[in-house]
PDB file of C-alpha atoms and ligand atoms in Angstrom:
ATOM      1  CA  MET A 280     -10.523   2.382 -10.163  1.00 98.00           C
ATOM      2  CA  ASN A 281     -10.083   4.945 -12.909  1.00 98.00           C
ATOM      3  CA  ILE A 282      -6.570   6.193 -13.601  1.00 98.00           C
ATOM      4  CA  ARG A 283      -5.947   9.174 -15.840  1.00 98.00           C
ATOM      5  CA  VAL A 284      -2.461   9.831 -17.135  1.00 98.00           C
ATOM      6  CA  LEU A 285      -2.223  13.630 -17.002  1.00 98.00           C
ATOM      7  CA  GLY A 286       1.459  13.772 -17.931  1.00 98.00           C
ATOM      8  CA  ALA A 287       3.337  10.817 -19.396  1.00 98.00           C
ATOM      9  CA  HIS A 288       6.788  12.190 -20.220  1.00 98.00           C
ATOM     10  CA  ASN A 289      10.075  13.449 -18.801  1.00 98.00           C
ATOM     11  CA  CYS A 290      10.226  16.614 -20.955  1.00 98.00           C
ATOM     12  CA  GLU A 291       7.603  19.269 -21.494  1.00 97.00           C
ATOM     13  CA  SER A 292       6.456  20.825 -24.761  1.00 97.00           C
ATOM     14  CA  GLN A 293       3.213  21.849 -26.412  1.00 95.00           C
ATOM     15  CA  ASN A 294       2.529  18.138 -26.942  1.00 94.00           C
ATOM     16  CA  SER A 295       4.022  16.494 -23.867  1.00 97.00           C
ATOM     17  CA  ARG A 296       3.530  17.020 -20.150  1.00 98.00           C
ATOM     18  CA  LEU A 297       5.586  16.016 -17.151  1.00 98.00           C
ATOM     19  CA  ILE A 298       4.550  13.021 -15.097  1.00 98.00           C
ATOM     20  CA  SER A 299       1.251  13.128 -13.141  1.00 98.00           C
ATOM     21  CA  LEU A 300      -1.385  10.485 -12.491  1.00 98.00           C
ATOM     22  CA  LEU A 301      -4.937  11.003 -11.246  1.00 98.00           C
ATOM     23  CA  ILE A 302      -6.946   8.242  -9.560  1.00 98.00           C
ATOM     24  CA  ASP A 303     -10.764   8.505  -9.418  1.00 98.00           C
ATOM     25  CA  ASP A 304     -10.511  12.330  -9.740  1.00 98.00           C
ATOM     26  CA  VAL A 305      -9.432  12.651  -6.074  1.00 98.00           C
ATOM     27  CA  LEU A 306      -5.983  11.150  -5.586  1.00 98.00           C
ATOM     28  CA  ALA A 307      -3.047  12.537  -7.584  1.00 98.00           C
ATOM     29  CA  ILE A 308       0.456  11.076  -7.731  1.00 98.00           C
ATOM     30  CA  ASP A 309       3.324  13.378  -8.716  1.00 98.00           C
ATOM     31  CA  ALA A 310       2.822  16.949  -9.783  1.00 98.00           C
ATOM     32  CA  GLY A 311       4.626  17.466 -13.083  1.00 98.00           C
ATOM     33  CA  GLY A 312       1.521  18.171 -15.159  1.00 97.00           C
ATOM     34  CA  LEU A 313      -1.235  18.724 -12.656  1.00 97.00           C
ATOM     35  CA  THR A 314      -2.392  22.332 -12.969  1.00 98.00           C
ATOM     36  CA  SER A 315      -1.805  22.476 -16.728  1.00 96.00           C
ATOM     37  CA  SER A 316      -4.034  19.377 -17.182  1.00 97.00           C
ATOM     38  CA  LEU A 317      -6.897  20.099 -14.788  1.00 98.00           C
ATOM     39  CA  SER A 318      -9.612  22.772 -14.745  1.00 98.00           C
ATOM     40  CA  PHE A 319      -9.968  24.855 -11.584  1.00 97.00           C
ATOM     41  CA  SER A 320     -13.038  22.820 -10.619  1.00 97.00           C
ATOM     42  CA  ALA A 321     -11.117  19.544 -11.128  1.00 98.00           C
ATOM     43  CA  GLN A 322      -8.271  20.940  -8.987  1.00 98.00           C
ATOM     44  CA  GLN A 323     -10.775  21.666  -6.224  1.00 97.00           C
ATOM     45  CA  LYS A 324     -11.919  18.020  -6.285  1.00 97.00           C
ATOM     46  CA  LEU A 325      -8.404  16.801  -5.420  1.00 98.00           C
ATOM     47  CA  LYS A 326      -8.273  15.379  -1.917  1.00 98.00           C
ATOM     48  CA  ALA A 327      -4.683  14.183  -1.758  1.00 98.00           C
ATOM     49  CA  LEU A 328      -1.398  14.432  -3.640  1.00 98.00           C
ATOM     50  CA  LEU A 329       1.348  11.827  -3.193  1.00 98.00           C
ATOM     51  CA  LEU A 330       4.894  12.787  -4.184  1.00 98.00           C
ATOM     52  CA  THR A 331       7.443  10.102  -5.095  1.00 98.00           C
ATOM     53  CA  HIS A 332      10.678  12.120  -4.962  1.00 98.00           C
ATOM     54  CA  HIS A 333      11.951  15.660  -5.100  1.00 98.00           C
ATOM     55  CA  HIS A 334      13.075  15.959  -8.743  1.00 98.00           C
ATOM     56  CA  TYR A 335      11.617  19.031 -10.386  1.00 97.00           C
ATOM     57  CA  ASP A 336       9.642  17.135 -13.059  1.00 98.00           C
ATOM     58  CA  HIS A 337       7.659  15.458 -10.218  1.00 98.00           C
ATOM     59  CA  VAL A 338       7.024  18.361  -7.814  1.00 98.00           C
ATOM     60  CA  ARG A 339       6.814  21.338 -10.129  1.00 97.00           C
ATOM     61  CA  ASP A 340       3.075  22.030  -9.798  1.00 98.00           C
ATOM     62  CA  VAL A 341       3.021  22.063  -5.992  1.00 98.00           C
ATOM     63  CA  PRO A 342       3.348  25.889  -5.896  1.00 98.00           C
ATOM     64  CA  THR A 343       0.891  26.509  -8.761  1.00 98.00           C
ATOM     65  CA  LEU A 344      -1.686  24.107  -7.304  1.00 98.00           C
ATOM     66  CA  ALA A 345      -1.269  25.657  -3.857  1.00 98.00           C
ATOM     67  CA  MET A 346      -1.714  29.189  -5.234  1.00 98.00           C
ATOM     68  CA  ASN A 347      -4.889  28.212  -7.127  1.00 98.00           C
ATOM     69  CA  LEU A 348      -6.389  26.499  -4.070  1.00 98.00           C
ATOM     70  CA  PHE A 349      -5.321  29.359  -1.783  1.00 98.00           C
ATOM     71  CA  LEU A 350      -7.188  31.847  -3.993  1.00 97.00           C
ATOM     72  CA  LEU A 351     -10.212  29.526  -4.116  1.00 96.00           C
ATOM     73  CA  GLY A 352     -10.198  29.136  -0.319  1.00 96.00           C
ATOM     74  CA  LYS A 353      -9.558  25.376  -0.555  1.00 97.00           C
ATOM     75  CA  THR A 354      -6.932  23.064   0.969  1.00 97.00           C
ATOM     76  CA  ILE A 355      -4.930  20.032  -0.179  1.00 98.00           C
ATOM     77  CA  ASN A 356      -3.311  17.147   1.708  1.00 98.00           C
ATOM     78  CA  ILE A 357       0.159  16.340   0.407  1.00 98.00           C
ATOM     79  CA  TYR A 358       1.996  13.156   1.384  1.00 98.00           C
ATOM     80  CA  SER A 359       5.657  12.295   0.892  1.00 98.00           C
ATOM     81  CA  THR A 360       8.760  10.996   2.608  1.00 98.00           C
ATOM     82  CA  THR A 361      10.903  13.409   4.651  1.00 97.00           C
ATOM     83  CA  SER A 362      13.374  14.267   1.888  1.00 96.00           C
ATOM     84  CA  VAL A 363      10.651  15.450  -0.497  1.00 97.00           C
ATOM     85  CA  TYR A 364       9.038  17.519   2.248  1.00 97.00           C
ATOM     86  CA  ASP A 365      12.406  19.154   3.007  1.00 97.00           C
ATOM     87  CA  ALA A 366      13.067  19.938  -0.667  1.00 97.00           C
ATOM     88  CA  VAL A 367       9.594  21.421  -1.262  1.00 96.00           C
ATOM     89  CA  LEU A 368       9.891  23.591   1.834  1.00 96.00           C
ATOM     90  CA  THR A 369      13.460  24.682   1.112  1.00 96.00           C
ATOM     91  CA  HIS A 370      13.180  25.322  -2.620  1.00 96.00           C
ATOM     92  CA  LEU A 371       9.548  25.780  -3.706  1.00 96.00           C
ATOM     93  CA  LEU A 372       7.308  27.001  -0.864  1.00 96.00           C
ATOM     94  CA  ASP A 373      10.168  28.800   0.861  1.00 95.00           C
ATOM     95  CA  GLY A 374       8.399  32.133   1.339  1.00 95.00           C
ATOM     96  CA  GLU A 375      10.644  33.804  -1.267  1.00 95.00           C
ATOM     97  CA  LEU A 376      10.324  31.918  -4.525  1.00 95.00           C
ATOM     98  CA  TYR A 377       6.644  31.482  -3.608  1.00 96.00           C
ATOM     99  CA  PRO A 378       4.579  31.891  -0.437  1.00 96.00           C
ATOM    100  CA  ASN A 379       4.820  29.235   2.270  1.00 97.00           C
ATOM    101  CA  PHE A 380       1.336  27.755   1.877  1.00 98.00           C
ATOM    102  CA  LEU A 381       1.975  25.434   4.827  1.00 97.00           C
ATOM    103  CA  LYS A 382       1.539  28.542   6.988  1.00 97.00           C
ATOM    104  CA  GLN A 383      -0.869  30.610   4.909  1.00 96.00           C
ATOM    105  CA  PRO A 384      -3.636  31.491   5.485  1.00 97.00           C
ATOM    106  CA  GLN A 385      -2.809  31.411   9.178  1.00 95.00           C
ATOM    107  CA  ASN A 386      -6.143  30.077  10.417  1.00 95.00           C
ATOM    108  CA  ASN A 387      -6.348  27.241   7.844  1.00 96.00           C
ATOM    109  CA  PRO A 388      -3.181  26.735   5.739  1.00 98.00           C
ATOM    110  CA  THR A 389      -3.734  25.684   2.112  1.00 98.00           C
ATOM    111  CA  VAL A 390      -1.244  22.790   2.231  1.00 98.00           C
ATOM    112  CA  LYS A 391      -1.418  20.131   4.960  1.00 97.00           C
ATOM    113  CA  PHE A 392       1.759  18.081   4.654  1.00 97.00           C
ATOM    114  CA  THR A 393       1.987  14.575   6.087  1.00 98.00           C
ATOM    115  CA  ILE A 394       5.249  12.625   6.182  1.00 98.00           C
ATOM    116  CA  ILE A 395       4.913   8.960   5.338  1.00 97.00           C
ATOM    117  CA  GLU A 396       7.315   6.135   6.051  1.00 98.00           C
ATOM    118  CA  PRO A 397       8.350   3.498   3.501  1.00 98.00           C
ATOM    119  CA  TYR A 398       6.763   0.049   4.048  1.00 98.00           C
ATOM    120  CA  LYS A 399       4.129   1.446   6.440  1.00 98.00           C
ATOM    121  CA  LEU A 400       0.586   0.962   5.153  1.00 98.00           C
ATOM    122  CA  GLU A 401      -1.397   4.235   5.246  1.00 98.00           C
ATOM    123  CA  GLN A 402      -5.119   4.833   4.811  1.00 98.00           C
ATOM    124  CA  ILE A 403      -5.587   7.924   2.673  1.00 98.00           C
ATOM    125  CA  GLU A 404      -9.052   8.996   1.504  1.00 97.00           C
ATOM    126  CA  GLY A 405     -10.277   5.384   1.620  1.00 97.00           C
ATOM    127  CA  TYR A 406      -7.280   3.976  -0.302  1.00 98.00           C
ATOM    128  CA  SER A 407      -4.568   1.777   1.213  1.00 98.00           C
ATOM    129  CA  ILE A 408      -1.236   3.312   0.278  1.00 98.00           C
ATOM    130  CA  LEU A 409       2.119   1.576   0.527  1.00 98.00           C
ATOM    131  CA  ALA A 410       5.320   3.521  -0.194  1.00 98.00           C
ATOM    132  CA  VAL A 411       8.089   1.233  -1.467  1.00 98.00           C
ATOM    133  CA  PRO A 412      11.673   2.450  -2.071  1.00 98.00           C
ATOM    134  CA  VAL A 413      12.969   2.078  -5.641  1.00 98.00           C
ATOM    135  CA  ASN A 414      16.405   2.545  -7.173  1.00 97.00           C
ATOM    136  CA  HIS A 415      16.676   6.241  -8.082  1.00 98.00           C
ATOM    137  CA  PRO A 416      18.701   9.098  -6.569  1.00 94.00           C
ATOM    138  CA  GLY A 417      16.502  11.161  -4.357  1.00 86.00           C
ATOM    139  CA  PRO A 418      15.636   8.973  -2.406  1.00 94.00           C
ATOM    140  CA  THR A 419      12.517   7.776  -4.224  1.00 98.00           C
ATOM    141  CA  VAL A 420       9.467   5.682  -3.411  1.00 98.00           C
ATOM    142  CA  GLY A 421       6.900   4.054  -5.656  1.00 98.00           C
ATOM    143  CA  TYR A 422       3.299   3.859  -4.441  1.00 98.00           C
ATOM    144  CA  GLN A 423       1.029   0.835  -4.367  1.00 98.00           C
ATOM    145  CA  VAL A 424      -2.577   2.038  -4.262  1.00 98.00           C
ATOM    146  CA  THR A 425      -5.376  -0.339  -3.296  1.00 98.00           C
ATOM    147  CA  SER A 426      -8.938   0.910  -3.812  1.00 98.00           C
ATOM    148  CA  PRO A 427     -11.796   0.156  -1.370  1.00 96.00           C
ATOM    149  CA  ASP A 428     -13.029  -2.564  -3.788  1.00 96.00           C
ATOM    150  CA  GLY A 429      -9.607  -4.261  -3.859  1.00 97.00           C
ATOM    151  CA  LYS A 430      -8.154  -3.028  -7.170  1.00 98.00           C
ATOM    152  CA  ILE A 431      -4.373  -2.646  -6.993  1.00 98.00           C
ATOM    153  CA  VAL A 432      -2.007  -0.470  -9.023  1.00 98.00           C
ATOM    154  CA  PHE A 433       1.704   0.058  -8.423  1.00 98.00           C
ATOM    155  CA  TYR A 434       3.444   3.132  -9.838  1.00 98.00           C
ATOM    156  CA  THR A 435       7.209   2.772  -9.544  1.00 98.00           C
ATOM    157  CA  ALA A 436       8.079   6.446 -10.091  1.00 98.00           C
ATOM    158  CA  ASP A 437      11.550   6.981 -11.622  1.00 98.00           C
ATOM    159  CA  THR A 438      13.703   3.925 -11.106  1.00 98.00           C
ATOM    160  CA  GLY A 439      16.767   2.162 -12.378  1.00 98.00           C
ATOM    161  CA  PRO A 440      17.251  -1.619 -12.378  1.00 98.00           C
ATOM    162  CA  GLY A 441      17.422  -3.693  -9.191  1.00 97.00           C
ATOM    163  CA  LEU A 442      13.767  -3.950  -8.167  1.00 98.00           C
ATOM    164  CA  ALA A 443      13.814  -7.462  -6.668  1.00 96.00           C
ATOM    165  CA  ASP A 444      13.262  -6.190  -3.100  1.00 97.00           C
ATOM    166  CA  CYS A 445      10.504  -3.942  -4.329  1.00 98.00           C
ATOM    167  CA  TRP A 446       8.722  -6.800  -6.148  1.00 98.00           C
ATOM    168  CA  GLU A 447       8.636  -8.753  -2.865  1.00 97.00           C
ATOM    169  CA  ARG A 448       6.416  -6.031  -1.388  1.00 98.00           C
ATOM    170  CA  VAL A 449       3.842  -5.435  -4.106  1.00 98.00           C
ATOM    171  CA  SER A 450       1.199  -7.462  -5.978  1.00 98.00           C
ATOM    172  CA  PRO A 451      -0.393  -5.140  -8.524  1.00 98.00           C
ATOM    173  CA  GLN A 452      -2.944  -5.956 -11.223  1.00 98.00           C
ATOM    174  CA  LEU A 453      -1.576  -2.967 -13.120  1.00 98.00           C
ATOM    175  CA  LEU A 454       2.061  -1.870 -13.101  1.00 98.00           C
ATOM    176  CA  ILE A 455       2.882   1.693 -14.160  1.00 99.00           C
ATOM    177  CA  ILE A 456       6.639   1.789 -14.597  1.00 98.00           C
ATOM    178  CA  GLU A 457       9.128   4.079 -16.262  1.00 98.00           C
ATOM    179  CA  VAL A 458      11.180   3.621 -19.420  1.00 98.00           C
ATOM    180  CA  THR A 459      13.008   6.877 -20.040  1.00 98.00           C
ATOM    181  CA  MET A 460      15.310   6.073 -22.974  1.00 98.00           C
ATOM    182  CA  PRO A 461      16.084   3.427 -25.618  1.00 98.00           C
ATOM    183  CA  ASP A 462      18.700   0.704 -25.232  1.00 98.00           C
ATOM    184  CA  LYS A 463      21.529   2.618 -26.898  1.00 98.00           C
ATOM    185  CA  TYR A 464      21.600   4.814 -23.758  1.00 98.00           C
ATOM    186  CA  LYS A 465      21.606   1.844 -21.350  1.00 98.00           C
ATOM    187  CA  GLU A 466      24.801   2.915 -19.592  1.00 98.00           C
ATOM    188  CA  SER A 467      23.539   6.414 -18.932  1.00 98.00           C
ATOM    189  CA  ALA A 468      20.168   4.981 -17.812  1.00 98.00           C
ATOM    190  CA  VAL A 469      21.860   2.794 -15.209  1.00 98.00           C
ATOM    191  CA  GLN A 470      24.021   5.706 -14.032  1.00 97.00           C
ATOM    192  CA  SER A 471      21.083   8.080 -13.639  1.00 97.00           C
ATOM    193  CA  GLY A 472      18.650   5.526 -12.177  1.00 98.00           C
ATOM    194  CA  HIS A 473      16.345   4.959 -15.140  1.00 98.00           C
ATOM    195  CA  LEU A 474      15.212   2.040 -17.317  1.00 98.00           C
ATOM    196  CA  THR A 475      15.506   1.160 -20.999  1.00 98.00           C
ATOM    197  CA  PRO A 476      13.423  -1.572 -22.728  1.00 98.00           C
ATOM    198  CA  SER A 477      15.991  -4.351 -22.152  1.00 98.00           C
ATOM    199  CA  LEU A 478      16.474  -3.305 -18.516  1.00 98.00           C
ATOM    200  CA  LEU A 479      12.676  -3.386 -18.119  1.00 98.00           C
ATOM    201  CA  LYS A 480      12.606  -6.858 -19.665  1.00 98.00           C
ATOM    202  CA  GLN A 481      15.029  -8.108 -16.996  1.00 98.00           C
ATOM    203  CA  GLU A 482      12.980  -6.539 -14.175  1.00 98.00           C
ATOM    204  CA  LEU A 483       9.726  -8.037 -15.517  1.00 98.00           C
ATOM    205  CA  THR A 484      11.387 -11.437 -15.897  1.00 98.00           C
ATOM    206  CA  ASN A 485      12.450 -11.205 -12.244  1.00 98.00           C
ATOM    207  CA  PHE A 486       8.901 -10.203 -11.298  1.00 98.00           C
ATOM    208  CA  GLN A 487       7.437 -13.215 -13.080  1.00 98.00           C
ATOM    209  CA  GLU A 488       9.921 -15.627 -11.490  1.00 98.00           C
ATOM    210  CA  LEU A 489       9.249 -14.207  -8.037  1.00 98.00           C
ATOM    211  CA  LYS A 490       5.478 -13.725  -8.201  1.00 97.00           C
ATOM    212  CA  GLY A 491       4.378 -16.326 -10.747  1.00 98.00           C
ATOM    213  CA  TYR A 492       2.504 -13.829 -12.924  1.00 98.00           C
ATOM    214  CA  LEU A 493       2.919 -10.597 -14.857  1.00 98.00           C
ATOM    215  CA  PRO A 494       0.550  -7.654 -14.451  1.00 98.00           C
ATOM    216  CA  GLU A 495      -0.612  -5.442 -17.291  1.00 98.00           C
ATOM    217  CA  VAL A 496       2.234  -2.965 -17.871  1.00 98.00           C
ATOM    218  CA  VAL A 497       1.930   0.725 -18.779  1.00 98.00           C
ATOM    219  CA  LEU A 498       5.037   2.829 -19.404  1.00 98.00           C
ATOM    220  CA  VAL A 499       5.572   6.462 -18.442  1.00 98.00           C
ATOM    221  CA  HIS A 500       8.418   9.033 -18.256  1.00 98.00           C
ATOM    222  CA  MET A 501       9.516   8.463 -21.862  1.00 98.00           C
ATOM    223  CA  ASN A 502      11.737  11.076 -23.486  1.00 98.00           C
ATOM    224  CA  PRO A 503       9.345  12.341 -26.206  1.00 98.00           C
ATOM    225  CA  ASN A 504      12.191  12.802 -28.687  1.00 98.00           C
ATOM    226  CA  LEU A 505      13.219   9.143 -28.357  1.00 98.00           C
ATOM    227  CA  GLU A 506       9.738   7.666 -28.084  1.00 98.00           C
ATOM    228  CA  LYS A 507       9.580   6.004 -31.532  1.00 98.00           C
ATOM    229  CA  GLU A 508      12.772   4.093 -30.762  1.00 98.00           C
ATOM    230  CA  ILE A 509      11.507   3.116 -27.295  1.00 98.00           C
ATOM    231  CA  GLU A 510       8.199   1.964 -28.793  1.00 98.00           C
ATOM    232  CA  ALA A 511       9.884  -0.331 -31.332  1.00 98.00           C
ATOM    233  CA  GLU A 512      12.140  -1.888 -28.686  1.00 98.00           C
ATOM    234  CA  ILE A 513       9.212  -2.329 -26.281  1.00 98.00           C
ATOM    235  CA  ALA A 514       7.178  -4.162 -28.931  1.00 98.00           C
ATOM    236  CA  ALA A 515       9.938  -6.795 -29.048  1.00 98.00           C
ATOM    237  CA  VAL A 516       9.993  -7.050 -25.228  1.00 98.00           C
ATOM    238  CA  ALA A 517       6.199  -7.489 -25.101  1.00 98.00           C
ATOM    239  CA  ARG A 518       6.407 -10.264 -27.724  1.00 98.00           C
ATOM    240  CA  ALA A 519       9.240 -12.022 -25.880  1.00 98.00           C
ATOM    241  CA  LEU A 520       7.365 -11.913 -22.557  1.00 98.00           C
ATOM    242  CA  ASN A 521       3.969 -12.555 -24.184  1.00 97.00           C
ATOM    243  CA  ASN A 522       2.511  -9.725 -22.104  1.00 97.00           C
ATOM    244  CA  SER A 523       0.773  -6.424 -22.759  1.00 96.00           C
ATOM    245  CA  ILE A 524       3.156  -3.450 -22.441  1.00 98.00           C
ATOM    246  CA  ILE A 525       1.830  -0.115 -23.665  1.00 98.00           C
ATOM    247  CA  LEU A 526       3.225   3.404 -23.707  1.00 98.00           C
ATOM    248  CA  ALA A 527       1.088   5.943 -21.851  1.00 98.00           C
ATOM    249  CA  TYR A 528       0.076   9.261 -23.375  1.00 98.00           C
ATOM    250  CA  GLU A 529      -1.473  12.447 -22.044  1.00 98.00           C
ATOM    251  CA  GLY A 530      -5.206  11.928 -21.404  1.00 98.00           C
ATOM    252  CA  MET A 531      -4.983   8.121 -21.407  1.00 98.00           C
ATOM    253  CA  GLN A 532      -7.601   6.469 -19.174  1.00 98.00           C
ATOM    254  CA  LEU A 533      -7.009   3.114 -17.494  1.00 98.00           C
ATOM    255  CA  ASN A 534      -9.812   1.249 -15.752  1.00 97.00           C
ATOM    256  CA  LEU A 535      -9.322  -1.506 -13.201  1.00 96.00           C
TER     257      LEU A 535
HETATM  258 ZN1  LIG B 184      13.799  11.538 -10.871  1.00 50.15          ZN
HETATM  259 ZN1  LIG B 185      11.527  12.179 -13.501  1.00 50.15          ZN
END
């Protein structure tokens, strides 16, 4: 399994893109930095897009991707829970802000939307996909993706602390999890459903106690302006847990 981090951050600039992951060139998760990271030919190779929740930094490229594919005469399968589907249809592909590509073109609409249920294993393009609720306003699900050859990654999406129930459901070799801000903003992280390094440490400690191991950990959704501080605090967490924890960056490739 090859995973490319297309966008690794929670704010966009010339040097940072919003969160998007691409698995084996065909399966994308979240659409914060999809069209700005991929050539038209790479966009045409996409077979499925999974959305974790309806926040703008995760769904933003749904309209731009749909327009590109519409003009190229291609289609895309998008998967999400009901609330994300409702938000995309009400706010993004509403026929006013942008065309409703779930209905256009009439004979073969560009976007085929499939609603998925949490905890129900789905087969999507040869991958086993499990949506697992996390602790973030939305509601929000993380996705565990298992490849045909048995490689397993879990991407939490945005989440605050309190992942014990979630850990019961997943067994990844690679964990892609968020850390949005450094520890001095812990209170605001908890309030808004995000993690800081010390909150991550607690969640990983719980994981280890529950599962008896720790996966390789890659962090996403960092605030680029606070990244140096996050990095220093994470180095201490990695040392304390004696485990690899690295910060993702745009263009990073992970191989399982
Ligand atoms: Zn969010
Ligand atoms: Zn976010």
